[in-house]
Amino acid sequence: VHRLPNDLKRMIKTARECNVCLDGLAISHEIQCQMLVWYHIKSTAMRHLFNSGEQVKCLKNQHKVVLVGNAERLAKYLDNEQHSRGRCRCTACHHARTEPGCSSPHKCFQKVKNLLESLTPKWNPLIALPNNVSVPLMDDDVDKPDGQANYFQPCLVMTGSLSDAFRIFVEGNECPHMYNAPIQDPTRLQEMIAVYTDGSAIKTGTREAAAGAGVFYGDNDERNKSIHLPNEIGKTSQASEIIGAKMAAEDTLTTIRMDLFSNSKHVLDSLSNCFIK
């Protein structure tokens, strides 16, 4: 770190102070493959696994392995039925000897597999995503609300680019395992609950500012509730409307379809149009 330029030192210092990390409920294969494989931050192995031995030199210099995606491509050659130990004559080993000039393809393939297996399950591309996080939580053939409705389809898998996986102000320890989403019961997806939410604020930007949110299920329904927003959240109408939607979602079982009624364009856009898929 001492040899880094001052601007990079400041960036690292700020990241540590703000508890920046890479995380997500489940990481897409595309993002996993964009990580640098050498000195992978999510590896549980000792450092010597990454920087010692003839295979490490060969992988870096001959095979030009830089990213996790490069390593995965080589590691998968071990799954080829035609591949064998030693002087293997399979297509992959023949190519490795003639093109990059590798003297021990099998050892190099095994080395990168060891590197990948040292990664936590969430970041290991050799581990397939569970079906309950890699498929939509609601089937497309489920009837959608009538009228001017925005359809919310939650995505548990972090997609996009590597930059989308950065988190800031993280508290506690990171979870190395993929999120184990509850298995949906198709029969319960037919159940529907209607919830009305709203939020408002007065005297915004002044010391007398006040804001609150409410959730309404029906007349005399014991689930109806309201809340005054504390100062640390920010006493604005938009914050109030978001808090109202948040309370409704938290109070509804994940196995039941919820129709959320709100006159807030900010809430509807945040949960649908602006939601990263």
mmCIF file of C-alpha atoms in Angstrom:
data_model
loop_
_atom_site.group_PDB
_atom_site.id
_atom_site.type_symbol
_atom_site.label_atom_id
_atom_site.label_comp_id
_atom_site.label_asym_id
_atom_site.label_seq_id
_atom_site.Cartn_x
_atom_site.Cartn_y
_atom_site.Cartn_z
ATOM 1 C CA VAL A 1 0.000 0.000 0.000
ATOM 2 C CA HIS A 2 2.876 2.376 0.772
ATOM 3 C CA ARG A 3 4.001 2.299 -2.881
ATOM 4 C CA LEU A 4 0.594 3.277 -4.248
ATOM 5 C CA PRO A 5 -0.073 6.782 -5.592
ATOM 6 C CA ASN A 6 -1.557 9.187 -3.059
ATOM 7 C CA ASP A 7 -4.946 9.310 -4.793
ATOM 8 C CA LEU A 8 -5.310 5.520 -4.555
ATOM 9 C CA LYS A 9 -4.253 5.610 -0.905
ATOM 10 C CA ARG A 10 -6.998 8.147 -0.199
ATOM 11 C CA MET A 11 -9.554 5.999 -2.033
ATOM 12 C CA ILE A 12 -8.606 2.921 -0.002
ATOM 13 C CA LYS A 13 -8.688 4.916 3.234
ATOM 14 C CA THR A 14 -12.148 6.290 2.433
ATOM 15 C CA ALA A 15 -13.446 2.835 1.479
ATOM 16 C CA ARG A 16 -12.299 1.433 4.820
ATOM 17 C CA GLU A 17 -13.799 4.308 6.791
ATOM 18 C CA CYS A 18 -17.149 3.915 4.996
ATOM 19 C CA ASN A 19 -17.172 0.094 5.224
ATOM 20 C CA VAL A 20 -17.284 -0.491 1.472
ATOM 21 C CA CYS A 21 -17.506 -4.113 0.374
ATOM 22 C CA LEU A 22 -18.610 -6.376 -2.464
ATOM 23 C CA ASP A 23 -21.787 -8.249 -1.607
ATOM 24 C CA GLY A 24 -25.280 -9.233 -2.668
ATOM 25 C CA LEU A 25 -27.936 -11.841 -1.920
ATOM 26 C CA ALA A 26 -26.706 -13.873 -4.885
ATOM 27 C CA ILE A 27 -24.117 -12.908 -7.495
ATOM 28 C CA SER A 28 -24.658 -13.539 -11.192
ATOM 29 C CA HIS A 29 -22.191 -15.665 -13.110
ATOM 30 C CA GLU A 30 -21.279 -12.656 -15.260
ATOM 31 C CA ILE A 31 -20.200 -10.592 -12.241
ATOM 32 C CA GLN A 32 -18.339 -13.519 -10.693
ATOM 33 C CA CYS A 33 -16.273 -13.873 -13.861
ATOM 34 C CA GLN A 34 -15.319 -10.171 -13.873
ATOM 35 C CA MET A 35 -13.348 -10.461 -10.629
ATOM 36 C CA LEU A 36 -9.555 -10.698 -10.670
ATOM 37 C CA VAL A 37 -8.644 -14.253 -9.732
ATOM 38 C CA TRP A 38 -5.226 -13.485 -8.244
ATOM 39 C CA TYR A 39 -5.458 -12.433 -4.592
ATOM 40 C CA HIS A 40 -9.243 -12.688 -4.833
ATOM 41 C CA ILE A 41 -10.743 -10.753 -1.931
ATOM 42 C CA LYS A 42 -13.333 -13.502 -1.345
ATOM 43 C CA SER A 43 -10.816 -16.345 -1.127
ATOM 44 C CA THR A 44 -10.388 -18.293 2.100
ATOM 45 C CA ALA A 45 -7.037 -19.772 1.032
ATOM 46 C CA MET A 46 -3.597 -18.841 2.247
ATOM 47 C CA ARG A 47 -1.816 -16.304 0.045
ATOM 48 C CA HIS A 48 0.857 -18.764 -1.066
ATOM 49 C CA LEU A 49 -1.793 -20.582 -3.112
ATOM 50 C CA PHE A 50 -1.894 -17.552 -5.394
ATOM 51 C CA ASN A 51 1.755 -16.596 -5.715
ATOM 52 C CA SER A 52 3.922 -19.700 -5.536
ATOM 53 C CA GLY A 53 4.728 -22.664 -7.759
ATOM 54 C CA GLU A 54 5.459 -23.313 -11.405
ATOM 55 C CA GLN A 55 1.765 -23.600 -12.249
ATOM 56 C CA VAL A 56 1.082 -20.079 -10.994
ATOM 57 C CA LYS A 57 3.835 -18.724 -13.251
ATOM 58 C CA CYS A 58 2.552 -20.740 -16.196
ATOM 59 C CA LEU A 59 -1.039 -19.633 -15.665
ATOM 60 C CA LYS A 60 0.003 -15.988 -15.556
ATOM 61 C CA ASN A 61 2.615 -15.985 -18.315
ATOM 62 C CA GLN A 62 1.527 -18.733 -20.713
ATOM 63 C CA HIS A 63 -2.233 -19.062 -20.246
ATOM 64 C CA LYS A 64 -2.671 -15.320 -19.555
ATOM 65 C CA VAL A 65 -5.134 -15.991 -16.735
ATOM 66 C CA VAL A 66 -6.249 -12.716 -15.158
ATOM 67 C CA LEU A 67 -9.964 -12.934 -14.403
ATOM 68 C CA VAL A 68 -12.113 -15.551 -12.723
ATOM 69 C CA GLY A 69 -13.700 -16.175 -16.120
ATOM 70 C CA ASN A 70 -10.300 -17.134 -17.560
ATOM 71 C CA ALA A 71 -9.708 -19.522 -14.670
ATOM 72 C CA GLU A 72 -13.153 -21.105 -14.953
ATOM 73 C CA ARG A 73 -12.637 -21.854 -18.649
ATOM 74 C CA LEU A 74 -9.476 -23.827 -17.866
ATOM 75 C CA ALA A 75 -10.915 -25.538 -14.782
ATOM 76 C CA LYS A 76 -13.850 -26.912 -16.770
ATOM 77 C CA TYR A 77 -11.482 -28.872 -19.002
ATOM 78 C CA LEU A 78 -11.119 -31.295 -16.078
ATOM 79 C CA ASP A 79 -14.776 -32.267 -16.541
ATOM 80 C CA ASN A 80 -14.154 -33.434 -20.107
ATOM 81 C CA GLU A 81 -14.670 -37.205 -20.324
ATOM 82 C CA GLN A 82 -11.713 -37.458 -22.698
ATOM 83 C CA HIS A 83 -9.369 -35.742 -20.244
ATOM 84 C CA SER A 84 -6.993 -37.821 -18.124
ATOM 85 C CA ARG A 85 -4.054 -37.209 -15.832
ATOM 86 C CA GLY A 86 -0.458 -37.074 -17.030
ATOM 87 C CA ARG A 87 0.225 -36.977 -20.767
ATOM 88 C CA CYS A 88 -3.377 -36.439 -21.739
ATOM 89 C CA ARG A 89 -4.105 -36.194 -25.472
ATOM 90 C CA CYS A 90 -7.480 -34.481 -25.268
ATOM 91 C CA THR A 91 -8.110 -31.395 -27.401
ATOM 92 C CA ALA A 92 -7.710 -28.956 -24.499
ATOM 93 C CA CYS A 93 -4.369 -30.377 -23.367
ATOM 94 C CA HIS A 94 -3.066 -30.574 -26.931
ATOM 95 C CA HIS A 95 -3.981 -26.927 -27.504
ATOM 96 C CA ALA A 96 -2.403 -25.879 -24.175
ATOM 97 C CA ARG A 97 0.894 -27.525 -25.124
ATOM 98 C CA THR A 98 1.055 -26.149 -28.663
ATOM 99 C CA GLU A 99 -0.378 -22.622 -28.322
ATOM 100 C CA PRO A 100 0.522 -21.184 -24.871
ATOM 101 C CA GLY A 101 3.405 -23.625 -24.537
ATOM 102 C CA CYS A 102 2.245 -25.209 -21.274
ATOM 103 C CA SER A 103 4.318 -28.197 -20.171
ATOM 104 C CA SER A 104 1.774 -29.597 -17.673
ATOM 105 C CA PRO A 105 -1.799 -28.733 -18.720
ATOM 106 C CA HIS A 106 -3.444 -31.046 -16.192
ATOM 107 C CA LYS A 107 -1.551 -29.463 -13.299
ATOM 108 C CA CYS A 108 -2.472 -25.978 -14.492
ATOM 109 C CA PHE A 109 -6.137 -26.924 -14.872
ATOM 110 C CA GLN A 110 -6.123 -28.422 -11.382
ATOM 111 C CA LYS A 111 -4.419 -25.329 -9.974
ATOM 112 C CA VAL A 112 -7.070 -22.933 -11.234
ATOM 113 C CA LYS A 113 -9.786 -25.260 -9.970
ATOM 114 C CA ASN A 114 -8.175 -25.140 -6.520
ATOM 115 C CA LEU A 115 -8.129 -21.356 -6.746
ATOM 116 C CA LEU A 116 -11.825 -21.219 -7.603
ATOM 117 C CA GLU A 117 -12.758 -23.732 -4.912
ATOM 118 C CA SER A 118 -11.053 -21.496 -2.355
ATOM 119 C CA LEU A 119 -13.667 -18.800 -3.043
ATOM 120 C CA THR A 120 -16.714 -18.449 -0.828
ATOM 121 C CA PRO A 121 -19.801 -20.147 -2.341
ATOM 122 C CA LYS A 122 -21.378 -16.845 -3.314
ATOM 123 C CA TRP A 123 -18.409 -15.965 -5.536
ATOM 124 C CA ASN A 124 -17.479 -19.401 -6.882
ATOM 125 C CA PRO A 125 -18.556 -19.689 -10.557
ATOM 126 C CA LEU A 126 -18.339 -23.490 -10.352
ATOM 127 C CA ILE A 127 -21.345 -23.517 -7.993
ATOM 128 C CA ALA A 128 -24.660 -23.117 -9.801
ATOM 129 C CA LEU A 129 -27.243 -20.689 -8.489
ATOM 130 C CA PRO A 130 -30.159 -22.380 -6.675
ATOM 131 C CA ASN A 131 -33.393 -22.455 -8.645
ATOM 132 C CA ASN A 132 -35.225 -20.512 -5.950
ATOM 133 C CA VAL A 133 -33.036 -17.431 -6.529
ATOM 134 C CA SER A 134 -32.273 -17.749 -10.245
ATOM 135 C CA VAL A 135 -35.905 -17.866 -11.404
ATOM 136 C CA PRO A 136 -38.649 -15.234 -10.962
ATOM 137 C CA LEU A 137 -40.625 -15.358 -7.739
ATOM 138 C CA MET A 138 -43.865 -14.980 -9.671
ATOM 139 C CA ASP A 139 -44.775 -16.701 -12.930
ATOM 140 C CA ASP A 140 -45.614 -14.525 -15.911
ATOM 141 C CA ASP A 141 -48.979 -16.268 -16.304
ATOM 142 C CA VAL A 142 -50.182 -15.084 -12.880
ATOM 143 C CA ASP A 143 -52.942 -12.529 -13.401
ATOM 144 C CA LYS A 144 -51.687 -8.999 -13.005
ATOM 145 C CA PRO A 145 -53.710 -6.185 -11.442
ATOM 146 C CA ASP A 146 -56.119 -4.380 -13.748
ATOM 147 C CA GLY A 147 -55.904 -0.700 -14.563
ATOM 148 C CA GLN A 148 -52.813 1.485 -14.461
ATOM 149 C CA ALA A 149 -50.590 -0.837 -12.468
ATOM 150 C CA ASN A 150 -46.841 -1.243 -12.255
ATOM 151 C CA TYR A 151 -45.729 -4.872 -12.007
ATOM 152 C CA PHE A 152 -42.929 -5.513 -9.510
ATOM 153 C CA GLN A 153 -40.774 -8.579 -10.186
ATOM 154 C CA PRO A 154 -38.064 -8.888 -7.528
ATOM 155 C CA CYS A 155 -34.699 -10.172 -8.647
ATOM 156 C CA LEU A 156 -32.579 -11.844 -5.984
ATOM 157 C CA VAL A 157 -29.560 -12.237 -8.260
ATOM 158 C CA MET A 158 -27.209 -9.273 -8.544
ATOM 159 C CA THR A 159 -26.767 -8.625 -12.262
ATOM 160 C CA GLY A 160 -25.054 -5.995 -14.363
ATOM 161 C CA SER A 161 -21.379 -5.182 -13.935
ATOM 162 C CA LEU A 162 -18.961 -5.603 -11.057
ATOM 163 C CA SER A 163 -19.550 -2.006 -9.971
ATOM 164 C CA ASP A 164 -23.189 -2.888 -9.183
ATOM 165 C CA ALA A 165 -22.041 -5.267 -6.424
ATOM 166 C CA PHE A 166 -20.381 -2.598 -4.284
ATOM 167 C CA ARG A 167 -22.067 -1.812 -0.964
ATOM 168 C CA ILE A 168 -21.329 1.096 1.368
ATOM 169 C CA PHE A 169 -21.849 1.631 5.111
ATOM 170 C CA VAL A 170 -22.005 -2.134 5.672
ATOM 171 C CA GLU A 171 -22.592 -3.257 9.251
ATOM 172 C CA GLY A 172 -21.595 -6.634 10.649
ATOM 173 C CA ASN A 173 -19.941 -9.531 8.877
ATOM 174 C CA GLU A 174 -20.582 -10.407 5.257
ATOM 175 C CA CYS A 175 -22.487 -13.611 4.550
ATOM 176 C CA PRO A 176 -20.363 -15.929 2.360
ATOM 177 C CA HIS A 177 -23.342 -18.054 1.322
ATOM 178 C CA MET A 178 -26.013 -17.354 -1.255
ATOM 179 C CA TYR A 179 -29.402 -16.267 0.010
ATOM 180 C CA ASN A 180 -31.665 -19.259 0.528
ATOM 181 C CA ALA A 181 -34.967 -17.886 -0.689
ATOM 182 C CA PRO A 182 -38.154 -19.530 0.599
ATOM 183 C CA ILE A 183 -39.685 -21.948 -1.898
ATOM 184 C CA GLN A 184 -42.913 -20.502 -3.228
ATOM 185 C CA ASP A 185 -46.127 -22.483 -2.976
ATOM 186 C CA PRO A 186 -47.903 -21.996 -6.350
ATOM 187 C CA THR A 187 -51.300 -22.418 -4.702
ATOM 188 C CA ARG A 188 -50.688 -19.496 -2.340
ATOM 189 C CA LEU A 189 -49.790 -17.156 -5.200
ATOM 190 C CA GLN A 190 -53.510 -17.062 -5.919
ATOM 191 C CA GLU A 191 -54.065 -15.317 -2.566
ATOM 192 C CA MET A 192 -54.131 -11.555 -2.861
ATOM 193 C CA ILE A 193 -54.153 -8.757 -0.348
ATOM 194 C CA ALA A 194 -54.844 -5.089 -1.106
ATOM 195 C CA VAL A 195 -52.894 -2.478 0.844
ATOM 196 C CA TYR A 196 -53.144 1.297 0.619
ATOM 197 C CA THR A 197 -50.181 3.425 1.656
ATOM 198 C CA ASP A 198 -49.471 7.120 1.832
ATOM 199 C CA GLY A 199 -47.079 9.593 3.373
ATOM 200 C CA SER A 200 -46.919 13.322 3.851
ATOM 201 C CA ALA A 201 -44.768 16.067 5.314
ATOM 202 C CA ILE A 202 -45.309 19.637 6.468
ATOM 203 C CA LYS A 203 -42.946 22.562 6.918
ATOM 204 C CA THR A 204 -40.188 20.674 5.119
ATOM 205 C CA GLY A 205 -36.750 22.200 5.557
ATOM 206 C CA THR A 206 -37.575 23.939 8.831
ATOM 207 C CA ARG A 207 -37.124 23.032 12.481
ATOM 208 C CA GLU A 208 -40.877 22.479 12.728
ATOM 209 C CA ALA A 209 -40.841 19.884 9.943
ATOM 210 C CA ALA A 210 -42.976 16.817 10.569
ATOM 211 C CA ALA A 211 -43.622 13.741 8.462
ATOM 212 C CA GLY A 212 -45.512 10.507 8.763
ATOM 213 C CA ALA A 213 -46.631 7.426 6.870
ATOM 214 C CA GLY A 214 -49.672 5.205 7.035
ATOM 215 C CA VAL A 215 -50.778 1.735 5.938
ATOM 216 C CA PHE A 216 -54.469 0.963 5.423
ATOM 217 C CA TYR A 217 -55.960 -2.500 4.890
ATOM 218 C CA GLY A 218 -59.601 -1.702 5.546
ATOM 219 C CA ASP A 219 -62.048 -0.190 8.008
ATOM 220 C CA ASN A 220 -61.369 -1.305 11.593
ATOM 221 C CA ASP A 221 -58.578 -3.627 10.435
ATOM 222 C CA GLU A 222 -56.123 -4.226 13.272
ATOM 223 C CA ARG A 223 -53.254 -4.215 10.789
ATOM 224 C CA ASN A 224 -53.775 -0.528 9.989
ATOM 225 C CA LYS A 225 -50.871 1.508 11.288
ATOM 226 C CA SER A 226 -49.146 4.873 11.142
ATOM 227 C CA ILE A 227 -45.690 6.122 12.028
ATOM 228 C CA HIS A 228 -43.960 9.448 12.658
ATOM 229 C CA LEU A 229 -40.660 9.685 10.817
ATOM 230 C CA PRO A 230 -37.603 10.258 13.033
ATOM 231 C CA ASN A 231 -35.119 13.003 12.246
ATOM 232 C CA GLU A 232 -32.414 10.663 10.941
ATOM 233 C CA ILE A 233 -34.596 9.463 8.050
ATOM 234 C CA GLY A 234 -35.433 12.906 6.728
ATOM 235 C CA LYS A 235 -38.840 14.510 7.050
ATOM 236 C CA THR A 236 -39.904 14.749 3.416
ATOM 237 C CA SER A 237 -42.931 13.561 1.486
ATOM 238 C CA GLN A 238 -40.873 11.166 -0.619
ATOM 239 C CA ALA A 239 -39.282 9.566 2.441
ATOM 240 C CA SER A 240 -42.723 9.202 4.043
ATOM 241 C CA GLU A 241 -44.189 7.531 0.971
ATOM 242 C CA ILE A 242 -41.293 5.071 0.739
ATOM 243 C CA ILE A 243 -41.584 4.211 4.455
ATOM 244 C CA GLY A 244 -45.290 3.511 3.993
ATOM 245 C CA ALA A 245 -44.600 1.062 1.172
ATOM 246 C CA LYS A 246 -41.796 -0.519 3.200
ATOM 247 C CA MET A 247 -44.085 -1.139 6.189
ATOM 248 C CA ALA A 248 -46.714 -2.766 3.977
ATOM 249 C CA ALA A 249 -44.173 -5.087 2.366
ATOM 250 C CA GLU A 250 -42.671 -6.116 5.706
ATOM 251 C CA ASP A 251 -46.086 -6.960 7.145
ATOM 252 C CA THR A 252 -47.101 -9.171 4.204
ATOM 253 C CA LEU A 253 -46.009 -12.788 3.805
ATOM 254 C CA THR A 254 -43.700 -13.383 0.849
ATOM 255 C CA THR A 255 -45.958 -16.233 -0.281
ATOM 256 C CA ILE A 256 -48.952 -13.929 -0.747
ATOM 257 C CA ARG A 257 -49.422 -11.569 -3.667
ATOM 258 C CA MET A 258 -49.786 -7.978 -2.524
ATOM 259 C CA ASP A 259 -51.470 -5.244 -4.540
ATOM 260 C CA LEU A 260 -50.010 -1.986 -3.272
ATOM 261 C CA PHE A 261 -52.084 1.112 -3.953
ATOM 262 C CA SER A 262 -50.222 4.415 -3.827
ATOM 263 C CA ASN A 263 -50.650 7.777 -5.505
ATOM 264 C CA SER A 264 -46.907 8.391 -5.273
ATOM 265 C CA LYS A 265 -45.144 8.279 -8.632
ATOM 266 C CA HIS A 266 -41.862 8.214 -6.693
ATOM 267 C CA VAL A 267 -42.833 4.939 -4.992
ATOM 268 C CA LEU A 268 -44.126 3.310 -8.169
ATOM 269 C CA ASP A 269 -41.044 4.253 -10.177
ATOM 270 C CA SER A 270 -38.680 3.133 -7.409
ATOM 271 C CA LEU A 271 -40.313 -0.308 -7.224
ATOM 272 C CA SER A 272 -40.733 -0.907 -10.943
ATOM 273 C CA ASN A 273 -39.303 1.312 -13.678
ATOM 274 C CA CYS A 274 -36.117 2.209 -11.782
ATOM 275 C CA PHE A 275 -35.605 -1.252 -10.293
ATOM 276 C CA ILE A 276 -32.397 -2.912 -11.550
ATOM 277 C CA LYS A 277 -33.234 -6.207 -13.252
#
